[in-house]
Coordinates of C-alpha atoms and ligand atoms in Angstrom, one line a residue:
Chain A
X1 CA 0.2 132.4 143.4
X2 CA 0.0 130.4 146.6
X3 CA 1.7 127.1 147.4
X4 CA -0.5 124.1 146.8
X5 CA 0.4 121.6 149.4
X6 CA -1.7 118.9 147.9
X7 CA 0.0 119.1 144.5
X8 CA 3.3 119.2 146.2
X9 CA 2.6 116.1 148.2
X10 CA 1.5 114.2 145.1
X11 CA 4.6 115.0 143.2
X12 CA 7.0 113.6 146.0
X13 CA 7.2 110.0 144.9
X14 CA 8.1 110.8 141.3
X15 CA 10.6 113.4 142.4
X16 CA 12.2 110.9 144.8
X17 CA 12.6 108.5 141.9
X18 CA 14.4 111.2 140.0
X19 CA 16.6 112.0 142.9
X20 CA 17.5 108.3 143.1
X21 CA 18.6 108.4 139.5
X22 CA 20.7 111.5 140.3
X23 CA 22.3 109.6 143.2
X24 CA 23.1 106.6 141.0
X25 CA 24.7 108.8 138.4
X26 CA 26.8 110.5 141.2
X27 CA 27.9 107.3 142.8
X28 CA 28.9 105.6 139.6
X29 CA 30.4 108.7 138.1
X30 CA 32.4 109.3 141.3
X31 CA 33.8 105.8 141.3
X32 CA 35.0 106.4 137.7
X33 CA 36.5 109.8 138.7
X34 CA 38.4 108.3 141.6
X35 CA 39.9 105.5 139.6
X36 CA 40.5 107.2 136.3
X37 CA 41.9 110.3 138.1
X38 CA 44.5 108.2 139.7
X39 CA 45.3 106.6 136.4
X40 CA 45.7 110.0 134.8
X41 CA 47.9 111.2 137.7
X42 CA 50.2 108.2 137.5
X43 CA 50.5 108.3 133.7
X44 CA 51.3 112.0 133.8
X45 CA 54.3 111.1 136.0
X46 CA 55.6 108.5 133.5
X47 CA 59.2 108.8 132.6
X48 CA 58.2 108.2 128.9
X49 CA 57.3 111.5 127.2
X50 CA 55.2 109.6 124.7
X51 CA 53.0 108.5 127.6
X52 CA 53.1 111.7 129.6
X53 CA 52.4 114.2 126.9
X54 CA 49.3 112.7 125.2
X55 CA 47.7 112.2 128.6
X56 CA 48.4 115.8 129.6
X57 CA 46.8 117.0 126.4
X58 CA 43.7 114.9 126.8
X59 CA 43.3 115.9 130.5
X60 CA 43.7 119.6 129.6
X61 CA 41.3 119.3 126.7
X62 CA 38.6 117.6 128.8
X63 CA 39.0 120.1 131.7
X64 CA 38.8 123.0 129.4
X65 CA 35.6 122.1 127.6
X66 CA 32.1 122.2 129.1
X67 CA 30.7 119.0 130.6
X68 CA 27.6 119.4 128.4
X69 CA 29.7 119.2 125.2
X70 CA 31.2 116.0 126.5
X71 CA 27.8 114.6 127.4
X72 CA 26.5 115.3 123.9
X73 CA 29.6 113.8 122.4
X74 CA 29.2 110.6 124.3
X75 CA 25.4 110.4 123.8
X76 CA 25.2 111.3 120.1
X77 CA 28.6 110.4 118.6
X78 CA 29.5 107.1 120.3
X79 CA 26.4 105.2 119.1
X80 CA 27.3 106.1 115.5
X81 CA 30.5 104.1 116.0
X82 CA 28.6 101.3 117.5
X83 CA 29.2 102.0 121.2
X84 CA 25.9 102.3 123.0
X85 CA 25.1 102.7 126.7
X86 CA 21.9 103.6 128.5
X87 CA 21.4 107.4 129.1
X88 CA 22.2 106.9 132.8
X89 CA 25.4 105.0 132.1
X90 CA 26.4 107.5 129.5
X91 CA 25.8 110.3 132.0
X92 CA 27.8 108.6 134.7
X93 CA 30.7 108.0 132.3
X94 CA 30.6 111.7 131.2
X95 CA 30.6 112.9 134.8
X96 CA 33.3 110.4 135.8
X97 CA 35.7 111.4 132.9
X98 CA 35.1 115.1 133.4
X99 CA 35.7 114.9 137.1
X100 CA 38.7 112.6 136.7
X101 CA 40.6 115.6 135.2
X102 CA 40.0 117.4 138.6
X103 CA 40.7 114.4 140.8
X104 CA 43.9 113.8 138.9
X105 CA 45.1 117.2 139.9
X106 CA 44.2 116.5 143.5
X107 CA 46.1 113.2 143.4
X108 CA 49.1 114.9 141.8
X109 CA 49.3 117.4 144.6
X110 CA 49.0 114.6 147.1
X111 CA 51.8 112.6 145.5
X112 CA 54.0 115.7 145.2
X113 CA 53.3 116.3 148.9
X114 CA 55.1 113.1 149.9
X115 CA 58.6 114.1 151.0
X116 CA 61.5 113.2 148.6
X117 CA 63.1 111.3 151.6
X118 CA 60.4 108.7 151.3
X119 CA 61.4 107.9 147.7
X120 CA 65.0 107.9 148.7
X121 CA 64.4 105.5 151.6
X122 CA 62.5 103.2 149.2
X123 CA 65.5 103.3 146.8
X124 CA 67.9 102.6 149.7
X125 CA 65.8 99.5 150.5
X126 CA 65.7 98.6 146.9
X127 CA 61.9 98.4 146.8
X128 CA 60.6 97.9 143.3
X129 CA 58.8 100.8 141.6
X130 CA 55.4 99.1 142.0
X131 CA 56.0 98.3 145.7
X132 CA 57.2 101.9 146.3
X133 CA 53.9 103.2 144.9
X134 CA 51.6 100.8 146.6
X135 CA 53.3 100.5 150.0
X136 CA 54.9 103.8 150.5
X137 CA 53.8 106.7 148.3
X138 CA 50.0 106.1 147.8
X139 CA 49.3 105.2 151.4
X140 CA 50.8 108.6 152.3
X141 CA 49.4 110.6 149.4
X142 CA 45.8 109.5 149.6
X143 CA 45.0 110.5 153.2
X144 CA 46.3 114.0 152.3
X145 CA 43.8 114.3 149.5
X146 CA 40.7 112.8 151.0
X147 CA 39.2 116.2 152.0
X148 CA 39.7 117.6 148.5
X149 CA 38.4 114.4 146.8
X150 CA 35.3 114.3 149.1
X151 CA 34.4 117.8 148.1
X152 CA 34.1 116.7 144.5
X153 CA 31.3 114.3 145.3
X154 CA 29.1 117.3 146.1
X155 CA 30.2 119.3 143.1
X156 CA 29.5 116.3 140.9
X157 CA 26.1 115.7 142.4
X158 CA 25.2 119.3 141.7
X159 CA 26.1 118.8 138.1
X160 CA 23.7 115.9 137.6
X161 CA 20.9 118.1 136.3
X162 CA 23.0 118.5 133.2
X163 CA 22.1 114.9 132.4
X164 CA 18.6 116.1 131.6
X165 CA 20.1 117.2 128.3
X166 CA 20.8 113.5 127.4
X167 CA 17.3 112.3 128.5
X168 CA 18.2 111.0 131.9
X169 CA 15.2 111.3 134.1
X170 CA 16.9 112.7 137.1
X171 CA 15.3 115.1 139.7
X172 CA 15.2 118.3 137.6
X173 CA 13.8 116.7 134.5
X174 CA 11.1 115.0 136.6
X175 CA 10.3 118.4 138.1
X176 CA 10.0 120.0 134.7
X177 CA 7.7 117.3 133.3
X178 CA 5.5 117.6 136.4
X179 CA 5.3 121.3 135.8
X180 CA 4.4 120.8 132.2
X181 CA 1.7 118.3 133.1
X182 CA 0.0 120.3 135.9
X183 CA 0.9 123.9 134.8
X184 CA 2.2 124.3 138.3
X185 CA 6.0 124.9 138.5
X186 CA 6.3 126.4 142.0
X187 CA 5.8 123.2 143.9
X188 CA 8.0 120.7 142.0
X189 CA 10.9 123.2 141.6
X190 CA 10.7 124.2 145.2
X191 CA 10.6 120.6 146.3
X192 CA 13.4 119.5 144.0
X193 CA 15.6 122.3 145.3
X194 CA 14.9 121.2 148.9
X195 CA 15.8 117.6 147.9
X196 CA 19.1 118.7 146.3
X197 CA 19.9 120.8 149.4
X198 CA 19.1 117.9 151.8
X199 CA 21.1 115.4 149.9
X200 CA 24.1 117.7 149.4
X201 CA 24.0 118.3 153.2
X202 CA 23.9 114.6 153.9
X203 CA 26.8 114.1 151.5
X204 CA 28.8 116.8 153.2
X205 CA 28.2 115.2 156.5
X206 CA 29.3 111.8 155.2
X207 CA 32.3 113.4 153.6
X208 CA 33.4 114.7 157.0
X209 CA 33.0 111.3 158.5
X210 CA 35.1 109.7 155.7
X211 CA 37.7 112.5 156.2
X212 CA 38.0 111.8 159.9
X213 CA 38.3 108.0 159.3
X214 CA 40.7 107.9 156.4
X215 CA 42.1 111.4 156.1
X216 CA 44.6 111.0 159.0
X217 CA 48.1 112.0 157.9
X218 CA 51.0 110.6 159.9
X219 CA 53.8 112.9 158.8
X220 CA 57.2 112.6 160.3
Chain B
X1 CA 77.9 99.2 174.5
X2 CA 79.9 102.3 175.2
X3 CA 83.1 100.4 174.9
X4 CA 85.2 101.8 172.1
X5 CA 86.3 99.8 169.2
X6 CA 89.8 99.1 168.4
X7 CA 90.7 100.0 164.8
X8 CA 94.0 98.2 164.9
X9 CA 92.7 95.3 162.9
X10 CA 92.2 97.5 159.8
X11 CA 92.2 95.7 156.5
X12 CA 95.1 96.6 154.3
X13 CA 94.6 100.0 152.6
X14 CA 93.6 99.8 149.1
X15 CA 95.9 100.3 146.2
X16 CA 94.4 99.4 142.8
X17 CA 91.0 98.0 142.1
X18 CA 91.9 94.5 143.0
X19 CA 90.0 93.3 146.1
X20 CA 88.1 96.6 146.6
X21 CA 84.5 96.4 147.5
X22 CA 83.9 100.0 146.3
X23 CA 85.9 101.7 143.6
X24 CA 85.4 105.2 142.4
X25 CA 87.4 105.9 139.2
X26 CA 87.6 109.3 137.8
X27 CA 84.1 110.3 139.0
X28 CA 83.0 113.8 138.2
X29 CA 79.8 115.7 139.2
X30 CA 78.6 119.2 138.7
X31 CA 75.4 121.0 139.4
X32 CA 75.2 123.7 136.8
X33 CA 78.4 125.7 137.1
X34 CA 79.2 124.3 140.5
X35 CA 81.8 121.5 140.0
X36 CA 81.2 119.3 143.1
X37 CA 83.5 116.4 142.3
X38 CA 86.4 116.5 140.0
X39 CA 88.0 113.3 138.7
X40 CA 87.6 111.5 142.1
X41 CA 89.2 108.1 142.6
X42 CA 89.3 106.1 145.7
X43 CA 88.7 102.5 146.9
X44 CA 87.2 100.9 150.0
X45 CA 88.1 97.3 151.1
X46 CA 85.6 94.8 152.2
X47 CA 85.0 95.2 155.9
X48 CA 86.7 98.6 156.0
X49 CA 85.1 101.5 157.9
X50 CA 85.8 104.8 156.2
X51 CA 84.8 108.2 157.5
X52 CA 84.5 111.2 155.2
X53 CA 85.2 114.5 156.7
X54 CA 85.4 118.0 155.2
X55 CA 83.8 121.4 155.1
X56 CA 80.2 121.9 154.2
X57 CA 79.7 121.7 150.4
X58 CA 82.8 119.6 149.8
X59 CA 80.8 116.8 148.3
X60 CA 80.6 114.2 151.0
X61 CA 76.8 113.6 150.8
X62 CA 77.1 113.6 147.0
X63 CA 79.5 110.7 147.2
X64 CA 77.1 108.6 149.4
X65 CA 74.1 109.5 147.2
X66 CA 75.9 108.4 144.1
X67 CA 76.6 105.0 145.7
X68 CA 72.9 104.8 146.6
X69 CA 72.0 105.8 143.1
X70 CA 70.2 108.9 144.3
X71 CA 72.5 111.2 142.3
X72 CA 74.0 110.2 139.0
X73 CA 77.6 110.9 138.3
X74 CA 78.4 112.9 135.1
X75 CA 81.6 111.0 134.3
X76 CA 83.8 108.2 135.5
X77 CA 82.8 104.8 136.9
X78 CA 81.8 103.4 140.2
X79 CA 82.2 99.7 141.0
X80 CA 80.7 97.5 143.7
X81 CA 82.9 94.5 143.8
X82 CA 83.4 93.6 140.2
X83 CA 80.1 95.1 139.0
X84 CA 79.8 98.5 137.6
X85 CA 77.0 100.4 139.3
X86 CA 76.0 102.6 136.4
X87 CA 77.3 100.6 133.5
X88 CA 77.1 97.1 132.1
X89 CA 79.7 95.3 130.1
X90 CA 78.4 94.2 126.8
X91 CA 80.7 92.7 124.2
X92 CA 83.6 94.2 125.9
X93 CA 82.1 97.7 126.0
X94 CA 80.8 99.7 128.9
X95 CA 77.2 100.7 128.2
X96 CA 74.7 102.6 130.5
X97 CA 73.2 100.1 132.8
X98 CA 69.5 99.0 132.7
X99 CA 67.2 99.5 135.6
X100 CA 67.4 95.8 136.5
X101 CA 71.2 95.9 136.5
X102 CA 71.3 98.8 138.8
X103 CA 68.8 97.2 141.2
X104 CA 70.8 94.0 141.3
X105 CA 74.1 95.8 142.1
X106 CA 72.3 98.2 144.5
X107 CA 71.1 95.2 146.6
X108 CA 74.4 95.1 148.4
X109 CA 74.2 98.7 149.6
X110 CA 71.9 100.5 151.9
X111 CA 71.8 103.9 153.5
X112 CA 70.7 105.6 156.8
X113 CA 69.7 109.2 156.4
X114 CA 70.1 112.3 158.4
X115 CA 66.3 112.7 158.8
X116 CA 65.6 108.9 159.3
X117 CA 63.0 108.7 156.5
X118 CA 61.0 106.0 158.2
X119 CA 57.8 105.2 156.5
X120 CA 55.2 107.0 158.6
X121 CA 52.3 104.9 157.3
X122 CA 53.8 101.7 158.8
X123 CA 54.4 100.5 162.3
X124 CA 57.9 100.0 163.5
X125 CA 57.9 96.3 162.9
X126 CA 56.7 96.7 159.3
X127 CA 59.2 99.4 158.6
X128 CA 61.8 96.7 159.3
X129 CA 60.1 93.8 157.5
X130 CA 58.8 95.5 154.4
X131 CA 61.9 95.2 152.3
X132 CA 63.1 91.8 153.5
X133 CA 59.7 90.4 152.6
X134 CA 59.3 92.2 149.2
X135 CA 62.9 92.6 148.1
X136 CA 64.7 89.7 149.6
X137 CA 61.7 87.3 149.4
X138 CA 61.8 86.3 153.1
X139 CA 58.7 84.8 154.6
X140 CA 56.7 87.1 156.9
X141 CA 57.6 85.0 159.9
X142 CA 61.3 84.9 159.1
X143 CA 61.4 88.6 158.4
X144 CA 59.6 89.4 161.7
X145 CA 61.9 87.1 163.6
X146 CA 64.9 89.0 162.3
X147 CA 63.3 92.3 162.7
X148 CA 62.6 91.6 166.4
X149 CA 66.2 90.6 167.0
X150 CA 67.5 93.8 165.3
X151 CA 65.0 96.0 167.1
X152 CA 66.1 94.3 170.4
X153 CA 69.7 95.1 169.5
X154 CA 68.9 98.8 169.0
X155 CA 67.0 98.8 172.3
X156 CA 63.5 99.1 170.7
X157 CA 62.1 95.7 171.3
X158 CA 59.2 97.2 173.1
X159 CA 58.1 99.5 170.3
X160 CA 57.2 97.1 167.6
X161 CA 53.6 98.3 167.2
X162 CA 54.4 102.1 167.6
X163 CA 54.2 104.4 164.6
X164 CA 57.3 106.4 163.8
X165 CA 55.6 109.7 164.9
X166 CA 55.2 108.2 168.4
X167 CA 59.0 107.9 168.7
X168 CA 61.7 110.4 169.6
X169 CA 64.2 111.3 166.9
X170 CA 66.8 109.1 168.5
X171 CA 64.4 106.1 168.6
X172 CA 63.4 106.7 165.0
X173 CA 67.0 106.7 163.9
X174 CA 67.7 103.5 165.7
X175 CA 64.7 101.9 163.9
X176 CA 66.2 103.2 160.6
X177 CA 69.4 101.5 161.5
X178 CA 67.6 98.2 162.2
X179 CA 65.7 98.6 158.9
X180 CA 68.9 99.1 157.0
X181 CA 70.6 96.1 158.7
X182 CA 67.6 93.9 158.0
X183 CA 68.7 94.0 154.3
X184 CA 72.0 92.3 155.3
X185 CA 73.9 94.8 153.3
X186 CA 77.6 94.5 152.4
X187 CA 77.9 98.3 152.5
X188 CA 76.2 100.6 155.0
X189 CA 76.2 104.3 154.1
X190 CA 75.6 106.7 157.0
X191 CA 75.1 110.4 156.2
X192 CA 75.3 112.6 159.3
X193 CA 72.9 110.2 161.1
X194 CA 73.1 112.1 164.4
X195 CA 73.2 115.7 163.3
X196 CA 69.4 116.1 163.5
X197 CA 69.4 114.9 167.1
X198 CA 70.0 116.4 170.6
X199 CA 73.3 115.3 172.1
X200 CA 71.9 112.8 174.5
X201 CA 69.8 111.1 171.8
X202 CA 72.8 111.2 169.4
X203 CA 74.9 109.4 172.0
X204 CA 72.4 106.5 172.0
X205 CA 72.5 106.2 168.3
X206 CA 76.3 106.3 168.2
X207 CA 76.5 103.6 170.8
X208 CA 74.4 101.4 168.6
X209 CA 76.7 102.0 165.6
X210 CA 79.8 101.3 167.7
X211 CA 78.2 98.0 168.7
X212 CA 77.6 97.2 165.0
X213 CA 81.1 98.1 164.1
X214 CA 82.4 95.8 166.8
X215 CA 80.2 92.8 166.1
X216 CA 79.7 92.8 162.4
X217 CA 82.0 93.0 159.4
X218 CA 79.7 95.3 157.3
X219 CA 81.6 97.9 155.3
X220 CA 80.8 101.4 156.5
X221 CA 81.0 104.7 154.7
X222 CA 80.3 107.3 157.1
X223 CA 79.9 111.1 157.0
X224 CA 79.9 112.6 160.4
X225 CA 80.9 115.6 162.5
X226 CA 81.2 113.4 165.6
X227 CA 84.9 113.2 165.6
X228 CA 85.3 111.1 168.7
X229 CA 83.0 108.5 167.1
X230 CA 84.9 108.6 163.8
X231 CA 88.1 108.0 165.7
X232 CA 86.7 105.1 167.5
X233 CA 85.2 103.2 164.6
X234 CA 87.1 104.1 161.5
X235 CA 90.0 102.3 159.9
X236 CA 90.5 105.2 157.6
X237 CA 89.5 108.9 157.4
X238 CA 89.3 110.8 154.2
X239 CA 89.5 114.5 154.3
X240 CA 87.6 116.2 151.4
X241 CA 88.0 119.7 150.2
X242 CA 86.4 121.1 147.1
X243 CA 85.5 117.7 145.8
X244 CA 88.9 116.2 146.2
X245 CA 90.6 114.0 148.8
X246 CA 93.4 116.0 150.3
X247 CA 94.3 113.6 153.0
X248 CA 93.8 109.9 153.5
X249 CA 95.0 108.5 156.8
X250 CA 94.1 106.2 159.7
X251 CA 92.2 108.2 162.4
X252 CA 95.1 108.4 164.8
X253 CA 97.2 110.2 162.2
X254 CA 94.4 112.3 160.8
X255 CA 93.3 113.6 164.1
X256 CA 96.6 113.8 166.0
X257 CA 99.0 114.7 163.3
X258 CA 97.2 116.0 160.2
X259 CA 99.7 116.8 157.5
X260 CA 97.6 119.2 155.4
X261 CA 97.1 122.8 156.5
X262 CA 93.5 122.7 155.5
X263 CA 92.9 119.6 157.5
X264 CA 94.3 121.3 160.6
X265 CA 92.1 124.3 160.0
X266 CA 89.0 122.1 159.5
X267 CA 89.6 120.0 162.6
X268 CA 90.2 123.1 164.6
X269 CA 86.8 124.6 163.5
X270 CA 85.0 121.4 164.3
X271 CA 86.4 121.3 167.8
X272 CA 85.5 124.9 168.4
X273 CA 82.0 124.3 167.3
X274 CA 81.4 121.4 169.7
Ligands
ATP301 N1 70.5 118.6 144.0 C1 71.4 119.6 144.0 N2 71.3 120.7 143.1 C2 72.2 121.6 143.1 N3 73.3 121.7 143.8 C3 73.5 120.6 144.7 C4 72.6 119.6 144.8 N4 73.0 118.7 145.7 C5 74.2 119.2 146.2 N5 74.5 120.4 145.6 C6 75.7 121.2 145.8 O1 76.8 120.3 145.7 C7 77.8 120.7 146.7 C8 78.2 119.5 147.5 O2 77.0 119.2 148.3 P1 77.1 118.0 149.3 O3 75.7 117.9 149.9 O4 77.7 116.8 148.7 O5 78.1 118.6 150.4 P2 78.5 118.0 151.8 O6 80.0 117.8 151.8 O7 77.7 116.8 152.2 O8 78.1 119.2 152.8 P3 77.5 119.3 154.2 O9 78.6 119.0 155.2 O10 76.9 120.7 154.3 O11 76.4 118.2 154.3 C9 77.2 121.9 147.4 O12 77.7 123.1 146.9 C10 75.7 121.8 147.2 O13 75.2 123.1 147.2
MG302 MG1 76.1 116.5 153.6

């Protein structure tokens, strides 16, 4: 079997559309993971056990079950109770919630990495809890975790093919339908692999830029 | 600035609770089996400058941390003026204080730490304005005006836009002092504020503190091994041993004619070490 350049070339526009969908799912899912992960991390530090414990259980549960199970749950179960999203939105939410359990660990490590003396200085100055978090702790915790957080973008992007299972037309599912239509699988799968690789490399490069810009830690 | 302060105008030493700014009454604290403070009672008058001395582990830091609400006592009460720090009076009974109550009473107290604990994410000026703006409710302009004056006073008027990491330890500690004073505290707690510094840098910080002692009437509770400084600024020195006050005297008496054998031994060891 030899590589048919013509067929390959013809499949590029549709594959690119699929990759765009994968990118959308990644961006949206990542935003959810960034925000929800922080919320999880903060709730898990609550002084109220009845806040802390349920959140810990939920986070452990989500982290310990496969992403695919969660995607199916969102896709098939939620509509039965009247909550309906597009497949892409459902996928992004699934990715976001799943990865929030990872980013919450990252945030937690970052928060724990802020020296106790910073909390004590905030107390000595009588800063409110809220102000202590927003002005002192998070501005020191977040730069520490930017590299780890940035790496999860790429991990999440590489998980987008799982959205195929809930009918999202992302890159891999486009490649598969192209194969089914033309009976040629070599070209679309090779191309889609190259596209994933290229985009992952670009993301890694962007991540390094973000790290350099925001990941500066001024420890004393 | 190096001129030493006369301690002759010491406020009358405290007897009962009446007129005290700080009152410890029967305070106890243990960490596991380690009894750090045992039924400790003492008072500090408004404007008084009191130095706590004593061997390592005798509980000096614990006392300051309790006043700053960084460590909770197990028993007894602490009062700031007429207010209980950890308790509220409700229908004649003392009940554990709410977070708001503690914050309100704590407003009068602030602390300077051995390791400065400046906020590394903020420039020098904002380190000093952050709490005045967000706790005292000052306008940004007013807070900055005051911060500039304080930073001038500690000799860092040129460093407003520097980050703490760009300063020497001595400079950082002087910023920390300015940051504490910006809260206009009634009580300033100082826990070995020069022991992380080289001697030359420590001298600059001690000069600043001498200046503050001379020009302000802020009440100071100070833990230090700088005995010369303690003698210069203190009205009273408390000698601690195993969580108890074993000697309470003006600095002249404490340093020149200590009555207690353990005080003599301790002062000897401190002199040998420096
Ligand atoms: N968080 C803690 N957990 C357990 N033990 C503690 C804690 N903080 C203090 N201690 C113990 O309490 C005792 C008194 O400590 P403290 O720091 O008050 O002593 P200190 O007089 O300030 O000593 P130093 O001169 O060394 O600073 C020590 O035995 C110390 O080990
Ligand atoms: Mg100490």
